[in-house]
Short mmCIF file of C-alpha atoms in Angstrom, two decimals:
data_model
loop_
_atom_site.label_atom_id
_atom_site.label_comp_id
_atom_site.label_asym_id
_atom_site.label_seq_id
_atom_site.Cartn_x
_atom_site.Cartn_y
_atom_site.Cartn_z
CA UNK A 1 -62.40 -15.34 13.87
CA UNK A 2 -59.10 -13.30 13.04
CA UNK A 3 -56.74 -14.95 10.78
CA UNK A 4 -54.16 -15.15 13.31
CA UNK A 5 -56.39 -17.23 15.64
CA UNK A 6 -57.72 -19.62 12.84
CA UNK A 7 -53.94 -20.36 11.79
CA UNK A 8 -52.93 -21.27 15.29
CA UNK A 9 -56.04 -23.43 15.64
CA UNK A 10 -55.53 -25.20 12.45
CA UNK A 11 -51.76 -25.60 13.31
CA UNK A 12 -52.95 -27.28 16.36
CA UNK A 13 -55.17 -29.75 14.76
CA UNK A 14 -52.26 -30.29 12.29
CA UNK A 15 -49.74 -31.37 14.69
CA UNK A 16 -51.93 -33.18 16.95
CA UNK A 17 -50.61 -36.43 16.63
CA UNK A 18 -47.04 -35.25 14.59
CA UNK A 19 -44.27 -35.86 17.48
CA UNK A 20 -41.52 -32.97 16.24
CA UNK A 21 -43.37 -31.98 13.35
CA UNK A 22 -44.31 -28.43 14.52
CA UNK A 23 -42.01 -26.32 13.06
CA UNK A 24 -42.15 -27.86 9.43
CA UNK A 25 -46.01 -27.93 9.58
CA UNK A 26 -46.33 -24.57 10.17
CA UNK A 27 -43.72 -24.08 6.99
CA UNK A 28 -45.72 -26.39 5.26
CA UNK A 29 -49.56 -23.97 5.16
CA UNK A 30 -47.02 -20.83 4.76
CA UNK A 31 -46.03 -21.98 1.48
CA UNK A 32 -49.45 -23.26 0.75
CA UNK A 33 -50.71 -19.75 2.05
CA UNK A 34 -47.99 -18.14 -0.11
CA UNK A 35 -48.86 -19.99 -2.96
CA UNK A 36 -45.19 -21.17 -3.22
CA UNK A 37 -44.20 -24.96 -3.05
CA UNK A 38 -41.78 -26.65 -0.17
CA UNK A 39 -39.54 -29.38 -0.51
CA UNK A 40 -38.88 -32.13 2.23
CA UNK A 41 -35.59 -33.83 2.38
CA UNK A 42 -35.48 -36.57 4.96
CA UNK A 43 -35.00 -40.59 5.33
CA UNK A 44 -37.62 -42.89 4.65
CA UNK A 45 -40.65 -43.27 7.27
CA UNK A 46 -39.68 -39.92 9.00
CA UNK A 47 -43.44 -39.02 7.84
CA UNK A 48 -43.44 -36.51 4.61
CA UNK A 49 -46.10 -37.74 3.00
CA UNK A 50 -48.49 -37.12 6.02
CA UNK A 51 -47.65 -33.34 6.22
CA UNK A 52 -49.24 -33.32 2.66
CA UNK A 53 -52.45 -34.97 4.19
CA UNK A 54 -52.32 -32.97 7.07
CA UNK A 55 -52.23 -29.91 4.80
CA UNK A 56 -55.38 -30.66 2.55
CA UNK A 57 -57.47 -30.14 6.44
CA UNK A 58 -56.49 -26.62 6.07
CA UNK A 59 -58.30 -25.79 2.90
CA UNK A 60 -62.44 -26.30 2.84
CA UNK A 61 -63.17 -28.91 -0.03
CA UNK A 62 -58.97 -29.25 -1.05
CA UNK A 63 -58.68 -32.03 -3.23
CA UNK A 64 -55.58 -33.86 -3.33
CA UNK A 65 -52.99 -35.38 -5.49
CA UNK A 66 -50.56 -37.97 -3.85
CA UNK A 67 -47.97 -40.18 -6.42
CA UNK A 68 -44.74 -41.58 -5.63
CA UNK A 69 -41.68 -40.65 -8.57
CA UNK A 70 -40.26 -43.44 -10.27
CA UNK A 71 -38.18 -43.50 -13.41
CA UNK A 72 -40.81 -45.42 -15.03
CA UNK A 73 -43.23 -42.61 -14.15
CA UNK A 74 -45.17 -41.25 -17.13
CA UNK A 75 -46.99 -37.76 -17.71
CA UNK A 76 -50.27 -39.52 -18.17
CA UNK A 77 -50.07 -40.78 -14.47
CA UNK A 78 -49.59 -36.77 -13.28
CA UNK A 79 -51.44 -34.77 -15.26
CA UNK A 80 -54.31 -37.68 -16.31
CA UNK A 81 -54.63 -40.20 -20.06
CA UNK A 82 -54.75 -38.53 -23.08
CA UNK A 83 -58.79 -37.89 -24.48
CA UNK A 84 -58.91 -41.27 -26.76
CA UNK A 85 -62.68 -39.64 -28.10
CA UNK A 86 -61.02 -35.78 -28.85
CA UNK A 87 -57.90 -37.58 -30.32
CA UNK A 88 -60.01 -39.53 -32.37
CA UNK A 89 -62.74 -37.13 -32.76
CA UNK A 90 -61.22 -33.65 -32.68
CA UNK A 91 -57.66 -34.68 -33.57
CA UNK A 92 -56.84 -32.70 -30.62
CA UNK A 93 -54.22 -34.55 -27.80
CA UNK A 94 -55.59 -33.63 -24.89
CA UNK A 95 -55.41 -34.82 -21.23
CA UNK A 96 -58.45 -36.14 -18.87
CA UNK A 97 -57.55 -33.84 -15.60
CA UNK A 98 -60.02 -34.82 -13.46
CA UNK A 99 -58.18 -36.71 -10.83
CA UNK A 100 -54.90 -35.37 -11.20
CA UNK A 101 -52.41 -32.80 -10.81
CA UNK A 102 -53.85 -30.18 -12.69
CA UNK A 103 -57.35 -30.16 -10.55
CA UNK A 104 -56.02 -30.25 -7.24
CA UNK A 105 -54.83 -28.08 -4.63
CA UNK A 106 -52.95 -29.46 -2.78
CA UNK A 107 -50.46 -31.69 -4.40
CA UNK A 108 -47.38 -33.87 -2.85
CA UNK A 109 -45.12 -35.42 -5.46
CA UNK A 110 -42.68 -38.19 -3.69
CA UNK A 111 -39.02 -38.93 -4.97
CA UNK A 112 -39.45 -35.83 -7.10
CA UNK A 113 -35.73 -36.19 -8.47
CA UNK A 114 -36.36 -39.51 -10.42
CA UNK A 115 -39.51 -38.67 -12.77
CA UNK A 116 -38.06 -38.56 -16.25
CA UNK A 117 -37.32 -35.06 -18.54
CA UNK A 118 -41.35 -35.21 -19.90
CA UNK A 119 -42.70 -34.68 -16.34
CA UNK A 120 -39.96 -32.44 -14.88
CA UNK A 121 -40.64 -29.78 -17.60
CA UNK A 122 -44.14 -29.66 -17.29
CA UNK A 123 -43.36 -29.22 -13.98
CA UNK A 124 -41.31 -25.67 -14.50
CA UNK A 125 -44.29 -23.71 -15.18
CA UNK A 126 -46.57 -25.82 -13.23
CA UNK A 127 -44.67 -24.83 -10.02
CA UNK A 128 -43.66 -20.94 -11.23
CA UNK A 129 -46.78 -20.17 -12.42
CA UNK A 130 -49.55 -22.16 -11.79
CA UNK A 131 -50.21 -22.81 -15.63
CA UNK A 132 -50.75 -26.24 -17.04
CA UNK A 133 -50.40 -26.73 -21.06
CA UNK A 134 -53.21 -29.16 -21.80
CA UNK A 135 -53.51 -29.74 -25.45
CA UNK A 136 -53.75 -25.79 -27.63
CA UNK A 137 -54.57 -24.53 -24.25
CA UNK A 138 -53.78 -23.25 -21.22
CA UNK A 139 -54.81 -24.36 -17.67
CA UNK A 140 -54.65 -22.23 -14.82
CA UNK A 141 -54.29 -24.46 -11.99
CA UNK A 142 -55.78 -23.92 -8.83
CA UNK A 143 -52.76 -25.71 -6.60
CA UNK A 144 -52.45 -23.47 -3.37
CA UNK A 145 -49.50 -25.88 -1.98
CA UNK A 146 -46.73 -28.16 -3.63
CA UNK A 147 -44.70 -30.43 -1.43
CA UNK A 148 -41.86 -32.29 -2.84
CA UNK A 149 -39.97 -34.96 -1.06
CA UNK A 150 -36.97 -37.04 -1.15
CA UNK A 151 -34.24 -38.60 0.66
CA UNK A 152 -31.78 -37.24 -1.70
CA UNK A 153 -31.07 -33.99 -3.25
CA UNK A 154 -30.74 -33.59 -7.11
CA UNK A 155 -27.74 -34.96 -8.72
CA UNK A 156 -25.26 -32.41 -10.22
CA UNK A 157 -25.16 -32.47 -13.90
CA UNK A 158 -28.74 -34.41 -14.80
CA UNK A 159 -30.10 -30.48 -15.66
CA UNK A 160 -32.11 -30.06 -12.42
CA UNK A 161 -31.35 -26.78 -11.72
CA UNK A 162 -34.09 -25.12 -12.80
CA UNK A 163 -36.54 -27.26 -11.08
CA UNK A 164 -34.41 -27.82 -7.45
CA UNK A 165 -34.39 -24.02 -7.91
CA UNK A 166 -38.50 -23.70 -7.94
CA UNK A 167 -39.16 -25.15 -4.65
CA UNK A 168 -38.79 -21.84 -2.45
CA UNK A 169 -38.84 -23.48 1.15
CA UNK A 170 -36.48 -26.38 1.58
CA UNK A 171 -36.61 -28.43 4.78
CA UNK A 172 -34.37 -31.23 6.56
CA UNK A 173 -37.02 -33.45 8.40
CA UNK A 174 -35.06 -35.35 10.65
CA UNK A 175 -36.40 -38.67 12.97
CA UNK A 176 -38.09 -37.87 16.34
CA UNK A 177 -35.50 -37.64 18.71
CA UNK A 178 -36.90 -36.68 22.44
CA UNK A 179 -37.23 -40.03 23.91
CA UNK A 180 -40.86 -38.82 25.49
CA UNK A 181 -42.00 -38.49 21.90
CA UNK A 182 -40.66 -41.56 20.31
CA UNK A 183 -42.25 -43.67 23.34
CA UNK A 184 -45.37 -41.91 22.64
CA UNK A 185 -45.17 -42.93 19.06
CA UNK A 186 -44.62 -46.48 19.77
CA UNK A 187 -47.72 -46.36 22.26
CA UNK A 188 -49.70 -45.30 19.73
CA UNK A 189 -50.66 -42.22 21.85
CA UNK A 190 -52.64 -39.73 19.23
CA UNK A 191 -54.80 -37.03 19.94
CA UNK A 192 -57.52 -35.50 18.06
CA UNK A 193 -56.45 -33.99 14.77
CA UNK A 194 -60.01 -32.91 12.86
CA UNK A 195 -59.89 -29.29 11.35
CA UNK A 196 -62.76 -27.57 12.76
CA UNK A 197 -64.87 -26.71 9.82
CA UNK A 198 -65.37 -23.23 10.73
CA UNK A 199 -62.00 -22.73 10.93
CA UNK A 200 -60.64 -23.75 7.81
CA UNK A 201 -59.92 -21.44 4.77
CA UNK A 202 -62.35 -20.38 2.16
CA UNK A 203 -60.99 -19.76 -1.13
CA UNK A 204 -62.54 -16.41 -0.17
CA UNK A 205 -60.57 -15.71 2.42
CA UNK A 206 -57.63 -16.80 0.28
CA UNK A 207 -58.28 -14.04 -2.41
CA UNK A 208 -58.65 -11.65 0.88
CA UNK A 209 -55.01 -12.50 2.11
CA UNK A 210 -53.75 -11.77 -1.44
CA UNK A 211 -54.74 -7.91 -1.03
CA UNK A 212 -53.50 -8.04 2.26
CA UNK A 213 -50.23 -9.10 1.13
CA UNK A 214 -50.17 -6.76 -1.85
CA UNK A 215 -51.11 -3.72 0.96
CA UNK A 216 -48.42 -5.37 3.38
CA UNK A 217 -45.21 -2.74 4.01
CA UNK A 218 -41.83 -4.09 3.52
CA UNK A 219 -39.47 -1.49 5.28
CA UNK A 220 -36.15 0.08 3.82
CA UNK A 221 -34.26 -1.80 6.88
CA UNK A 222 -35.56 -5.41 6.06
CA UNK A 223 -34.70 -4.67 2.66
CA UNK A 224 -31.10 -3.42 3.51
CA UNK A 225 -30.72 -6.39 5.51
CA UNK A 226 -31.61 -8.49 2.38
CA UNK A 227 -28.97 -6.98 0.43
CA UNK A 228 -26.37 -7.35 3.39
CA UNK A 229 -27.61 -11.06 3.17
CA UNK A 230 -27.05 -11.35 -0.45
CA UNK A 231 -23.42 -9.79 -0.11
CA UNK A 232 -23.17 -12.61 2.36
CA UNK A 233 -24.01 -15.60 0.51
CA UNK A 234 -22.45 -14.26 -2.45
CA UNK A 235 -18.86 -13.92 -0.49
CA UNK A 236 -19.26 -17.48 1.01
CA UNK A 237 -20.01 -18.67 -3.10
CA UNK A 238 -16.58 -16.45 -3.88
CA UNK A 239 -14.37 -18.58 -1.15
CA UNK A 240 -11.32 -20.32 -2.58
CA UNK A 241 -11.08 -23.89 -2.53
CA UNK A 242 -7.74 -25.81 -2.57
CA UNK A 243 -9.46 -28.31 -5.31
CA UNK A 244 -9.46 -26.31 -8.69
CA UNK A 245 -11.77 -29.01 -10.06
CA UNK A 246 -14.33 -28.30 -7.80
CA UNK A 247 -14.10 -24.31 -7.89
CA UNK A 248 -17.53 -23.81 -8.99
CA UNK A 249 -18.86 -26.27 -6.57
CA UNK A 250 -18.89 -23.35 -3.90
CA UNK A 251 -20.42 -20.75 -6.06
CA UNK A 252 -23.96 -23.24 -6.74
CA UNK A 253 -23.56 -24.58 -3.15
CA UNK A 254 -24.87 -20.25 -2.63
CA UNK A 255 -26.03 -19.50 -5.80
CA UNK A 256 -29.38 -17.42 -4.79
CA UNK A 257 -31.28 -16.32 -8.27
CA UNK A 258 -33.18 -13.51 -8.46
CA UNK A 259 -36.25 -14.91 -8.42
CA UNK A 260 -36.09 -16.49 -5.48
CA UNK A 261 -34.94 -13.32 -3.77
CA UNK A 262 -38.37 -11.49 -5.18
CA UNK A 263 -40.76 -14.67 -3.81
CA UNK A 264 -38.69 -14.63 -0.70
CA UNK A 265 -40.03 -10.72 0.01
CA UNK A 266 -43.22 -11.98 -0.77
CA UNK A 267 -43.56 -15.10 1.94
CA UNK A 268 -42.15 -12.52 4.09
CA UNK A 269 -45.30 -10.44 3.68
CA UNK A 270 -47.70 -13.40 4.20
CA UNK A 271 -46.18 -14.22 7.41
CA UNK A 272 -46.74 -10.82 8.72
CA UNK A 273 -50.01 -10.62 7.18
CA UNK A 274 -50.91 -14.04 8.84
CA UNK A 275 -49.54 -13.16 11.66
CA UNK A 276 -51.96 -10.26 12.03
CA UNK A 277 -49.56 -7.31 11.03
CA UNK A 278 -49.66 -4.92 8.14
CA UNK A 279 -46.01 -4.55 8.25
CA UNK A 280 -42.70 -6.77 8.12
CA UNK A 281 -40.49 -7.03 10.74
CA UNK A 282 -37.23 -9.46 11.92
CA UNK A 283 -39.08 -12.31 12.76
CA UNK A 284 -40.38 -12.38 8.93
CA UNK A 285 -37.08 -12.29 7.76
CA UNK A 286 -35.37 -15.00 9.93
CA UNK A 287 -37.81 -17.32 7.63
CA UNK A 288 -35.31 -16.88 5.22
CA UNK A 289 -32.95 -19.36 6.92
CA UNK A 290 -35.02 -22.34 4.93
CA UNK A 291 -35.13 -20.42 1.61
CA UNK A 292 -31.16 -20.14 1.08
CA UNK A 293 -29.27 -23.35 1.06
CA UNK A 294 -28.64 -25.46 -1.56
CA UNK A 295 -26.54 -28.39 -0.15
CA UNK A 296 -26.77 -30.09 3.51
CA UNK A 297 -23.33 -29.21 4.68
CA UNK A 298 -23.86 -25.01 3.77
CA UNK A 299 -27.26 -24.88 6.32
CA UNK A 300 -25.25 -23.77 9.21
CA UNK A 301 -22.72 -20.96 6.97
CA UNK A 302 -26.96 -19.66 5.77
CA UNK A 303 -28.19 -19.92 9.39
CA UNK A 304 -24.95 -17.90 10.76
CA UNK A 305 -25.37 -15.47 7.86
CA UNK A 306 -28.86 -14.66 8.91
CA UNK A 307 -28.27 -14.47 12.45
CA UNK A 308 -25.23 -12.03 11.81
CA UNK A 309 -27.93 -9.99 9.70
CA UNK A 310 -30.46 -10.17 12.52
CA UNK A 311 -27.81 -9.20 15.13
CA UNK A 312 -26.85 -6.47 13.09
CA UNK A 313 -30.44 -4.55 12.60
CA UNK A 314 -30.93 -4.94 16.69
CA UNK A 315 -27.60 -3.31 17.59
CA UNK A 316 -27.35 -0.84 14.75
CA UNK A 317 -31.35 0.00 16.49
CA UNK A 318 -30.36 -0.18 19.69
CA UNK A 319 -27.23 2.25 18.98
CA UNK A 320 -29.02 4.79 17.56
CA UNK A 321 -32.70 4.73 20.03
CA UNK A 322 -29.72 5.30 23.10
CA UNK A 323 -27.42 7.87 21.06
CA UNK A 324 -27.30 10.75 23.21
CA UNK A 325 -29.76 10.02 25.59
CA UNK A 326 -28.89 10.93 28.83
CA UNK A 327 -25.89 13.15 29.69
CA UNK A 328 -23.19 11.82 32.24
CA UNK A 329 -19.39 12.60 33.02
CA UNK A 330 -17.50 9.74 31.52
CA UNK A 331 -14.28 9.17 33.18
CA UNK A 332 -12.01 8.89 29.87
CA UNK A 333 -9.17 10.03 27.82
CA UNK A 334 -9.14 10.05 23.77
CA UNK A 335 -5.47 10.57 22.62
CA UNK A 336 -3.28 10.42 19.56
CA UNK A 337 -0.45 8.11 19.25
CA UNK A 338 0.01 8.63 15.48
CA UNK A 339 -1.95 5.91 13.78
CA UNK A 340 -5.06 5.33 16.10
CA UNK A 341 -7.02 6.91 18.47
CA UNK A 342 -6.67 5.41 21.75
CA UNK A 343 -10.19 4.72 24.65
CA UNK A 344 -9.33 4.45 27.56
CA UNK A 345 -12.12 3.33 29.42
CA UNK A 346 -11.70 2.26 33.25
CA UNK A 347 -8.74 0.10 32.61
CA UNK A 348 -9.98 -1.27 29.13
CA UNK A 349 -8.62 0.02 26.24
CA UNK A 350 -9.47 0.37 22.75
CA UNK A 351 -7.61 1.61 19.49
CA UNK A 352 -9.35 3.03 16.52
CA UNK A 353 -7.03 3.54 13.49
CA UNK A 354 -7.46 7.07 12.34
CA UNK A 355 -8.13 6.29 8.99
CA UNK A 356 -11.42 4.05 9.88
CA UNK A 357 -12.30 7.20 12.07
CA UNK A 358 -12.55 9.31 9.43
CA UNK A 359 -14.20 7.27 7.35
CA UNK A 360 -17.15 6.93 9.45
CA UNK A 361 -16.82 10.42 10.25
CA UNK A 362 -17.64 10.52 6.52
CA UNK A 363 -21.84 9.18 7.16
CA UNK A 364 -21.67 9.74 11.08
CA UNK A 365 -25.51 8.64 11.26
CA UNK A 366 -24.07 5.14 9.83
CA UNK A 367 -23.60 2.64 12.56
CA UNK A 368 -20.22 0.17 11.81
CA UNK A 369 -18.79 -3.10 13.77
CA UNK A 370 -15.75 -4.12 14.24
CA UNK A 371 -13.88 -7.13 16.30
CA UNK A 372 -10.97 -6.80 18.30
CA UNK A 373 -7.36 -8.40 16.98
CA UNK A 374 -4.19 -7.15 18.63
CA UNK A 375 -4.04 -5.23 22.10
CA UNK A 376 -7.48 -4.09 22.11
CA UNK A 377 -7.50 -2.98 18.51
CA UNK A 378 -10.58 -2.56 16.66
CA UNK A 379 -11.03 -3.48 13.34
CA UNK A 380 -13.57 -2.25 11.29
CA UNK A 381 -15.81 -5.52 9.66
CA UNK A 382 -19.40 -6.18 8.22
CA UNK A 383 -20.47 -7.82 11.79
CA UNK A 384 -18.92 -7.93 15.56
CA UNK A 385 -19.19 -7.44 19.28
CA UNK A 386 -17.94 -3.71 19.04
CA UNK A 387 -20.78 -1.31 17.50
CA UNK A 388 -19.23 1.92 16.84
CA UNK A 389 -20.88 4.98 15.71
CA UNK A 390 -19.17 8.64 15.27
CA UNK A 391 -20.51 11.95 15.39
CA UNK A 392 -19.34 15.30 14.51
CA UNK A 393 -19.58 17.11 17.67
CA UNK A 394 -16.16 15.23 18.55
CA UNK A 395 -16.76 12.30 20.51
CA UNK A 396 -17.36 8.09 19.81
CA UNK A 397 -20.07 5.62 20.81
CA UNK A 398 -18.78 1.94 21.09
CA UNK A 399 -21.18 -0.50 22.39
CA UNK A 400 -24.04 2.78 23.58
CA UNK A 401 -21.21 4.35 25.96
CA UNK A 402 -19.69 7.64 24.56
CA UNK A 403 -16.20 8.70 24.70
CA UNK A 404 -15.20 12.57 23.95
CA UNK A 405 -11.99 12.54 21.44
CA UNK A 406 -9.90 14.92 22.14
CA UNK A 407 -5.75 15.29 19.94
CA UNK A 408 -2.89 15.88 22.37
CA UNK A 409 -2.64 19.10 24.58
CA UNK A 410 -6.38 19.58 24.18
CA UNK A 411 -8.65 20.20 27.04
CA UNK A 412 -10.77 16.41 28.30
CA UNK A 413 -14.51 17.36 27.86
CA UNK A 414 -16.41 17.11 30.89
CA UNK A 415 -20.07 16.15 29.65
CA UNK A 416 -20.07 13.80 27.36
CA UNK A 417 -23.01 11.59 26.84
CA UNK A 418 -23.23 8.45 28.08
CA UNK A 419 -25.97 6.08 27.20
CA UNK A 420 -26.59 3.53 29.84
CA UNK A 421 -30.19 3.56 29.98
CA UNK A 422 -30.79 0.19 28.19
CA UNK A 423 -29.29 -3.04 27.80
CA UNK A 424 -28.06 -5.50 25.45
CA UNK A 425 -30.38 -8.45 27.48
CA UNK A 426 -33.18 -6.22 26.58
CA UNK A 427 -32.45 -5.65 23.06
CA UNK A 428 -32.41 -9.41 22.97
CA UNK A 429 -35.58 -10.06 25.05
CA UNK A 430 -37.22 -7.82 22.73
CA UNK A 431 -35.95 -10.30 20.12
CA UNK A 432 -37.10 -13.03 21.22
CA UNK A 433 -41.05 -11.77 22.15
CA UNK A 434 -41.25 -10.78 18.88
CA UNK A 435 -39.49 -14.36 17.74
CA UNK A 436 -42.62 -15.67 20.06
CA UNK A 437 -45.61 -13.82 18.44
CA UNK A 438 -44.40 -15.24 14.84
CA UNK A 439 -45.75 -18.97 14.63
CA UNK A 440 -43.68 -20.18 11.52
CA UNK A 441 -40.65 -19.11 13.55
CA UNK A 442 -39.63 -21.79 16.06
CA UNK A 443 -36.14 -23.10 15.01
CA UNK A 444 -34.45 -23.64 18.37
CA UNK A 445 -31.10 -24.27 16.51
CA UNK A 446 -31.55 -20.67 15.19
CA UNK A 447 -32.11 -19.20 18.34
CA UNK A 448 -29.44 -20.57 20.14
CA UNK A 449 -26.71 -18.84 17.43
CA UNK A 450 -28.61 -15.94 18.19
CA UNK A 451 -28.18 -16.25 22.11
CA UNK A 452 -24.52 -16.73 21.03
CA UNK A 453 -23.94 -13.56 18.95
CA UNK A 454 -25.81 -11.33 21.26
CA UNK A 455 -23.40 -12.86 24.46
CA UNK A 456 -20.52 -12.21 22.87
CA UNK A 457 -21.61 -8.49 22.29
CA UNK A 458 -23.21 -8.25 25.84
CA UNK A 459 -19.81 -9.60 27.32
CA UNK A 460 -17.74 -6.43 25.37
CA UNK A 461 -20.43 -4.59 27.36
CA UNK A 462 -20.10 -5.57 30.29
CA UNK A 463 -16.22 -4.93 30.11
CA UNK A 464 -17.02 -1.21 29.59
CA UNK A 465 -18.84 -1.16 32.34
CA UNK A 466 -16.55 -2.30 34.84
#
């Protein structure tokens, strides 16, 4: 059975009875695929602790480690009582694992933010690297999936940065809300949830992933689009606020480290991989919508942000598969008025400012947005309806048509090309089948500012076209 099949059929078994649960499920055995840890941050009874069960029918002989945070928590409850017979015997202080933490893969620690400072560092390099320092010696654990949950997120100032900053995947599990679903849960309505056997993962076939994933092709654009990401998030952590004592407030509300950006390529990778490709692609990346946030109230400026990036690396595709295409008289006139070059177009007109001309006359392979502000102006900006692209041979593409430019007193070309042989509706149908094929992806709230972004392009379009 191919991987992609056995995923789907243990997703199935996982959400069997789990009314809303799909999307955060299927999270859930990424990070455990990916070897990186989630955290859950929800109310009380909205049923974290059962994704953790759920996730042990995954793995073929997973054992478990369940244990609810408390701030009278101590290390010898997590990571098992100190060796009375090698203390006594060996002088050595060393822990009796079996049981615990350290000999389990999969692993869900409850109310993570109030165990004390003893179990939170031993935590660090528990969830970074999988290491364990039991006595004069090192463990290496064999935890395939962390899940953390709370109903709160870390306090500021109590020094849990480093650890809020080692759970990769960070989900908002909200209460059921369809009313078919919640009357199904009071019913009592379950269906069958059992793993079959033969489908669940080997730690064989977990070492087989690995090369896949270390074989797996991250293009140049998904890596562009990264960095247009991180320019992103880094301008919404540079935006003034009117309080000056909260000014860096805003900057850790965005704060993105390094490190995170590096595992974030590399859960990427396993989705494709799992998803039966050898190579990343836009779906993979729109995972990165529950790696970002740091605070509640910034999920929708991360979920825009990604969207914008998404949007971007269609239409900048979409520009350049219709550049010159087909050939076609377009009924226009490029003229200048002294500051801008002026489209007309049917009735609708447009006005470039020379100087932004030139400047993507400068890389005319380069595809650019801009956004209209006064009388059909365009100004040039990292993401908007208008997708512009310049080319040497003297004429402009905005949104796939072409316009020849032409100064005063020259002669109007005749045969410019105009690209009309695709639309924006397919560019985003395209979107979405791929959006389909991926099973982690299946955020509706995510798709709909999609929809949005690609309708407001479509409807600059359309205006061409009449």
């Amino acid at each position: 059975m191919e991987i992609r099949e056995r995923t789907l059929q243990i997703l199935k078994a996982m959400t069997a009875d789990a009314y809303e649960r799909n999307e955060v499920m299927a999270l859930s055995l990424l990070s455990a695929l990916a070897e990186e840890s989630i955290f859950l941050l929800g109310l009380p009874g909205v049923g974290k602790s059962m994704m953790a069960r759920k996730l042990k029918l995954a793995f073929e002989g997973a054992r478990s480690f369940e244990y609810l945070m408390s701030r009278f928590s101590t290390p010898d409850e997590i990571f098992g009582p100190v060796s009375i017979t090698k203390l006594r015997e060996q002088d050595t202080y060393e822990r009796i694992t079996k049981g615990y933490l350290p000999e389990s893969e999969i692993v869900f620690l409850d109310e993570i933010w109030k165990a004390g400072p003893a179990i939170q560092n031993s935590l660090l390099t528990v969830l970074n690297e999988k290491i364990y320092r039991n006595g004069d010696c090192d463990m290496r654990l064999p935890i395939r999936g962390i899940i953390a949950a709370s109903n709160e997120l870390p306090a500021e100032g109590e020094g849990l940065e480093a650890l809020w900053d080692r759970f990769l995947l960070r989900y908002i599990v909200k209460p059921i809300e369809v009313r078919e679903n919640f009357n199904n849960l009071i019913l009592g309505v379950k269906n069958a949830s059992k793993v079959n056997a033969v489908a669940q993962f080997t730690q064989k076939e977990c070492d087989e992933l690995r090369e896949k994933v270390r074989e797996c092709e991250m293009p140049h654009e998904i890596v562009d689009m990264m960095y247009d990401l991180r320019e992103k998030m880094n301008a919404f952590a540079k935006t003034e606020t009117d309080d000056t004592s909260k000014e860096n407030i805003n900057e850790m509300k965005y704060y993105v480290s390094d490190r995170r950006w590096r595992k974030m390529a590399h859960v990427m990778k396993v989705s494709a991989c799992v998803n039966g490709r050898k190579r990343v692609d836009v779906s993979d990346f729109m995972l990165l919508v529950h790696m970002l946030w740091n605070s509640d109230d910034c999920c929708d400026n991360c979920r825009n942000a990604v969207a914008q990036c998404v949007a971007m690396h269609c239409l900048r595709d979409y520009m350049k598969s219709n550049s010159r295409k087909n050939k076609g008289r377009a009924e226009t006139l490029v003229k200048d008025d002294g500051t801008h070059y002026v489209v007309d177009c049917n009735g609708y007109t447009f006005k470039i400012k020379i100087a932004d001309y030139e400047t993507m006359l400068k890389n005319p392979r380069e595809v650019y947005f801009g956004h209209e502000v006064n009388d059909g102006e365009i100004e040039m900006v990292d993401y908007g309806p208008f997708v512009i692209q310049v080319h040497k041979e003297g004429y402009v593409n905005i949104n796939s048509y072409s316009f020849p430019l032409r100064r005063s007193g020259e002669t109007l070309a005749t045969n410019a090309p105009l690209c009309t042989n695709e639309s924006v509706e397919d560019v985003y149908a395209s979107l979405l089948r791929l959006i389909n094929e991926n099973m982690f992806v299946a955020n509706s709230n995510f798709t709909t500012v999609l929809h949005n972004l690609f309708s407001e392009y479509d409807k600059k379009f359309r205006q061409i076209q009449r």
